[in-house]
């Protein structure tokens, strides 16, 4: 009997330590998430409809709806959420960046939908610029591309204004092509927009679970997310409505082209933030 009691004396403290450790780990994780500010940027808005000329589905409405759904999901998970716009208004890109940079412990999630003159263009793609943003881009893309019934166009590094100017981890996710008949139909359903928001939220929550060949650490989600390979497009100029500085310089010989140059290079132009699919 005394021997059994002595065993219990060792077991009970051990269980107490284990319980305390688990509680401390959960509390630390909860504290880390609660201290994180997620700045959600719904692309376009107000006078900037988004997309290409003649596009039937207004991109600005789709991005705002997904952003608002994402806001609710992340707030329910304990995050502090800040919206660059919460209604149909135009917000200059410099202002969006300034909002993100005003928070020390923040991440920036920019939501867009793609468009192209070629109706067959389709799929999900995610952009980042700074190396510190790759884990966030990997997690968001892992979930969004994995949960969408459309092709995976991959992760891409590119110097769009809202990615290049932010001082915090930042991603721009293209949630499909509104000019594609199938993807445009998906985007117009509330259930699909909710699904997109849920997958982006899963990416935000899972960003600490991204692993590489150098580590096998798992985050709070318990799921290991692979660090995504990416295509570096930092030297590729945008097409469609997005004009590169080089092309603008070449076309600046007449007054009309100079006006286009000022418009396309201005920080207030949404075109400088949104990649568009080349024709063909």
PDB file of N, CA and C in Angstrom, residues 127-162:
ATOM      1  N   UNK A 127       0.669  36.290 -54.706  1.00  0.00           N
ATOM      2  CA  UNK A 127       1.867  37.101 -54.878  1.00  0.00           C
ATOM      3  C   UNK A 127       2.443  37.557 -53.535  1.00  0.00           C
ATOM      4  N   UNK A 128       3.759  37.706 -53.516  1.00  0.00           N
ATOM      5  CA  UNK A 128       4.464  38.283 -52.369  1.00  0.00           C
ATOM      6  C   UNK A 128       5.675  39.021 -52.919  1.00  0.00           C
ATOM      7  N   UNK A 129       6.366  39.764 -52.060  1.00  0.00           N
ATOM      8  CA  UNK A 129       7.574  40.455 -52.519  1.00  0.00           C
ATOM      9  C   UNK A 129       8.750  40.208 -51.578  1.00  0.00           C
ATOM     10  N   UNK A 130       8.598  40.568 -50.319  1.00  0.00           N
ATOM     11  CA  UNK A 130       9.706  40.394 -49.376  1.00  0.00           C
ATOM     12  C   UNK A 130       9.855  38.928 -48.980  1.00  0.00           C
ATOM     13  N   UNK A 131      11.080  38.551 -48.644  1.00  0.00           N
ATOM     14  CA  UNK A 131      11.344  37.157 -48.255  1.00  0.00           C
ATOM     15  C   UNK A 131      10.572  36.790 -46.992  1.00  0.00           C
ATOM     16  N   UNK A 132      10.383  37.758 -46.114  1.00  0.00           N
ATOM     17  CA  UNK A 132       9.645  37.494 -44.877  1.00  0.00           C
ATOM     18  C   UNK A 132       8.172  37.173 -45.141  1.00  0.00           C
ATOM     19  N   UNK A 133       7.706  37.485 -46.342  1.00  0.00           N
ATOM     20  CA  UNK A 133       6.299  37.256 -46.682  1.00  0.00           C
ATOM     21  C   UNK A 133       6.040  35.876 -47.289  1.00  0.00           C
ATOM     22  N   UNK A 134       7.113  35.162 -47.634  1.00  0.00           N
ATOM     23  CA  UNK A 134       6.940  33.868 -48.290  1.00  0.00           C
ATOM     24  C   UNK A 134       6.203  32.839 -47.441  1.00  0.00           C
ATOM     25  N   UNK A 135       6.478  32.712 -46.136  1.00  0.00           N
ATOM     26  CA  UNK A 135       5.698  31.747 -45.344  1.00  0.00           C
ATOM     27  C   UNK A 135       4.199  32.062 -45.349  1.00  0.00           C
ATOM     28  N   UNK A 136       3.849  33.343 -45.237  1.00  0.00           N
ATOM     29  CA  UNK A 136       2.438  33.728 -45.276  1.00  0.00           C
ATOM     30  C   UNK A 136       1.841  33.418 -46.642  1.00  0.00           C
ATOM     31  N   UNK A 137       2.568  33.739 -47.705  1.00  0.00           N
ATOM     32  CA  UNK A 137       2.091  33.447 -49.058  1.00  0.00           C
ATOM     33  C   UNK A 137       1.939  31.943 -49.265  1.00  0.00           C
ATOM     34  N   UNK A 138       2.887  31.175 -48.723  1.00  0.00           N
ATOM     35  CA  UNK A 138       2.833  29.715 -48.867  1.00  0.00           C
ATOM     36  C   UNK A 138       1.596  29.146 -48.193  1.00  0.00           C
ATOM     37  N   UNK A 139       1.304  29.616 -46.985  1.00  0.00           N
ATOM     38  CA  UNK A 139       0.156  29.093 -46.241  1.00  0.00           C
ATOM     39  C   UNK A 139      -1.160  29.489 -46.885  1.00  0.00           C
ATOM     40  N   UNK A 140      -1.277  30.765 -47.262  1.00  0.00           N
ATOM     41  CA  UNK A 140      -2.519  31.228 -47.892  1.00  0.00           C
ATOM     42  C   UNK A 140      -2.751  30.492 -49.209  1.00  0.00           C
ATOM     43  N   UNK A 141      -1.713  30.374 -50.006  1.00  0.00           N
ATOM     44  CA  UNK A 141      -1.870  29.701 -51.298  1.00  0.00           C
ATOM     45  C   UNK A 141      -2.158  28.220 -51.126  1.00  0.00           C
ATOM     46  N   UNK A 142      -1.518  27.604 -50.148  1.00  0.00           N
ATOM     47  CA  UNK A 142      -1.714  26.176 -49.873  1.00  0.00           C
ATOM     48  C   UNK A 142      -3.198  25.872 -49.650  1.00  0.00           C
ATOM     49  N   UNK A 143      -3.853  26.735 -48.881  1.00  0.00           N
ATOM     50  CA  UNK A 143      -5.263  26.500 -48.565  1.00  0.00           C
ATOM     51  C   UNK A 143      -6.195  26.966 -49.681  1.00  0.00           C
ATOM     52  N   UNK A 144      -5.967  28.149 -50.210  1.00  0.00           N
ATOM     53  CA  UNK A 144      -6.891  28.676 -51.231  1.00  0.00           C
ATOM     54  C   UNK A 144      -6.833  27.842 -52.506  1.00  0.00           C
ATOM     55  N   UNK A 145      -5.628  27.582 -53.003  1.00  0.00           N
ATOM     56  CA  UNK A 145      -5.495  26.776 -54.221  1.00  0.00           C
ATOM     57  C   UNK A 145      -5.946  25.345 -53.984  1.00  0.00           C
ATOM     58  N   UNK A 146      -5.686  24.846 -52.779  1.00  0.00           N
ATOM     59  CA  UNK A 146      -6.088  23.475 -52.460  1.00  0.00           C
ATOM     60  C   UNK A 146      -7.581  23.312 -52.286  1.00  0.00           C
ATOM     61  N   UNK A 147      -8.271  24.393 -51.936  1.00  0.00           N
ATOM     62  CA  UNK A 147      -9.710  24.298 -51.706  1.00  0.00           C
ATOM     63  C   UNK A 147     -10.560  24.768 -52.858  1.00  0.00           C
ATOM     64  N   UNK A 148      -9.938  25.325 -53.888  1.00  0.00           N
ATOM     65  CA  UNK A 148     -10.699  25.841 -55.035  1.00  0.00           C
ATOM     66  C   UNK A 148     -10.774  24.809 -56.150  1.00  0.00           C
ATOM     67  N   UNK A 149     -11.928  24.724 -56.826  1.00  0.00           N
ATOM     68  CA  UNK A 149     -12.084  23.761 -57.926  1.00  0.00           C
ATOM     69  C   UNK A 149     -11.527  24.302 -59.240  1.00  0.00           C
ATOM     70  N   UNK A 150     -10.415  24.997 -59.162  1.00  0.00           N
ATOM     71  CA  UNK A 150      -9.792  25.617 -60.332  1.00  0.00           C
ATOM     72  C   UNK A 150      -8.299  25.341 -60.301  1.00  0.00           C
ATOM     73  N   UNK A 151      -7.579  25.550 -61.416  1.00  0.00           N
ATOM     74  CA  UNK A 151      -6.147  25.241 -61.467  1.00  0.00           C
ATOM     75  C   UNK A 151      -5.308  26.058 -60.493  1.00  0.00           C
ATOM     76  N   UNK A 152      -4.180  25.488 -60.121  1.00  0.00           N
ATOM     77  CA  UNK A 152      -3.210  26.132 -59.251  1.00  0.00           C
ATOM     78  C   UNK A 152      -2.167  26.817 -60.135  1.00  0.00           C
ATOM     79  N   UNK A 153      -2.176  28.142 -60.139  1.00  0.00           N
ATOM     80  CA  UNK A 153      -1.233  28.895 -60.963  1.00  0.00           C
ATOM     81  C   UNK A 153       0.063  29.213 -60.219  1.00  0.00           C
ATOM     82  N   UNK A 154       0.124  28.831 -58.957  1.00  0.00           N
ATOM     83  CA  UNK A 154       1.366  28.950 -58.209  1.00  0.00           C
ATOM     84  C   UNK A 154       1.563  30.263 -57.470  1.00  0.00           C
ATOM     85  N   UNK A 155       2.662  30.278 -56.718  1.00  0.00           N
ATOM     86  CA  UNK A 155       3.067  31.465 -55.969  1.00  0.00           C
ATOM     87  C   UNK A 155       4.065  32.239 -56.817  1.00  0.00           C
ATOM     88  N   UNK A 156       3.954  33.576 -56.792  1.00  0.00           N
ATOM     89  CA  UNK A 156       4.819  34.402 -57.622  1.00  0.00           C
ATOM     90  C   UNK A 156       5.357  35.591 -56.821  1.00  0.00           C
ATOM     91  N   UNK A 157       6.593  35.902 -57.061  1.00  0.00           N
ATOM     92  CA  UNK A 157       7.200  37.084 -56.430  1.00  0.00           C
ATOM     93  C   UNK A 157       7.175  38.228 -57.433  1.00  0.00           C
ATOM     94  N   UNK A 158       6.600  39.340 -56.990  1.00  0.00           N
ATOM     95  CA  UNK A 158       6.466  40.472 -57.904  1.00  0.00           C
ATOM     96  C   UNK A 158       6.343  41.772 -57.103  1.00  0.00           C
ATOM     97  N   UNK A 159       6.883  42.835 -57.666  1.00  0.00           N
ATOM     98  CA  UNK A 159       6.955  44.089 -56.926  1.00  0.00           C
ATOM     99  C   UNK A 159       5.773  45.008 -57.077  1.00  0.00           C
ATOM    100  N   UNK A 160       4.565  44.514 -56.867  1.00  0.00           N
ATOM    101  CA  UNK A 160       3.404  45.385 -56.899  1.00  0.00           C
ATOM    102  C   UNK A 160       3.474  46.378 -55.740  1.00  0.00           C
ATOM    103  N   UNK A 161       2.906  47.526 -55.939  1.00  0.00           N
ATOM    104  CA  UNK A 161       3.061  48.629 -54.993  1.00  0.00           C
ATOM    105  C   UNK A 161       2.716  48.231 -53.563  1.00  0.00           C
ATOM    106  N   UNK A 162       1.552  47.617 -53.366  1.00  0.00           N
ATOM    107  CA  UNK A 162       1.114  47.295 -52.002  1.00  0.00           C
ATOM    108  C   UNK A 162       1.972  46.216 -51.354  1.00  0.00           C
TER     109      UNK A 162
END
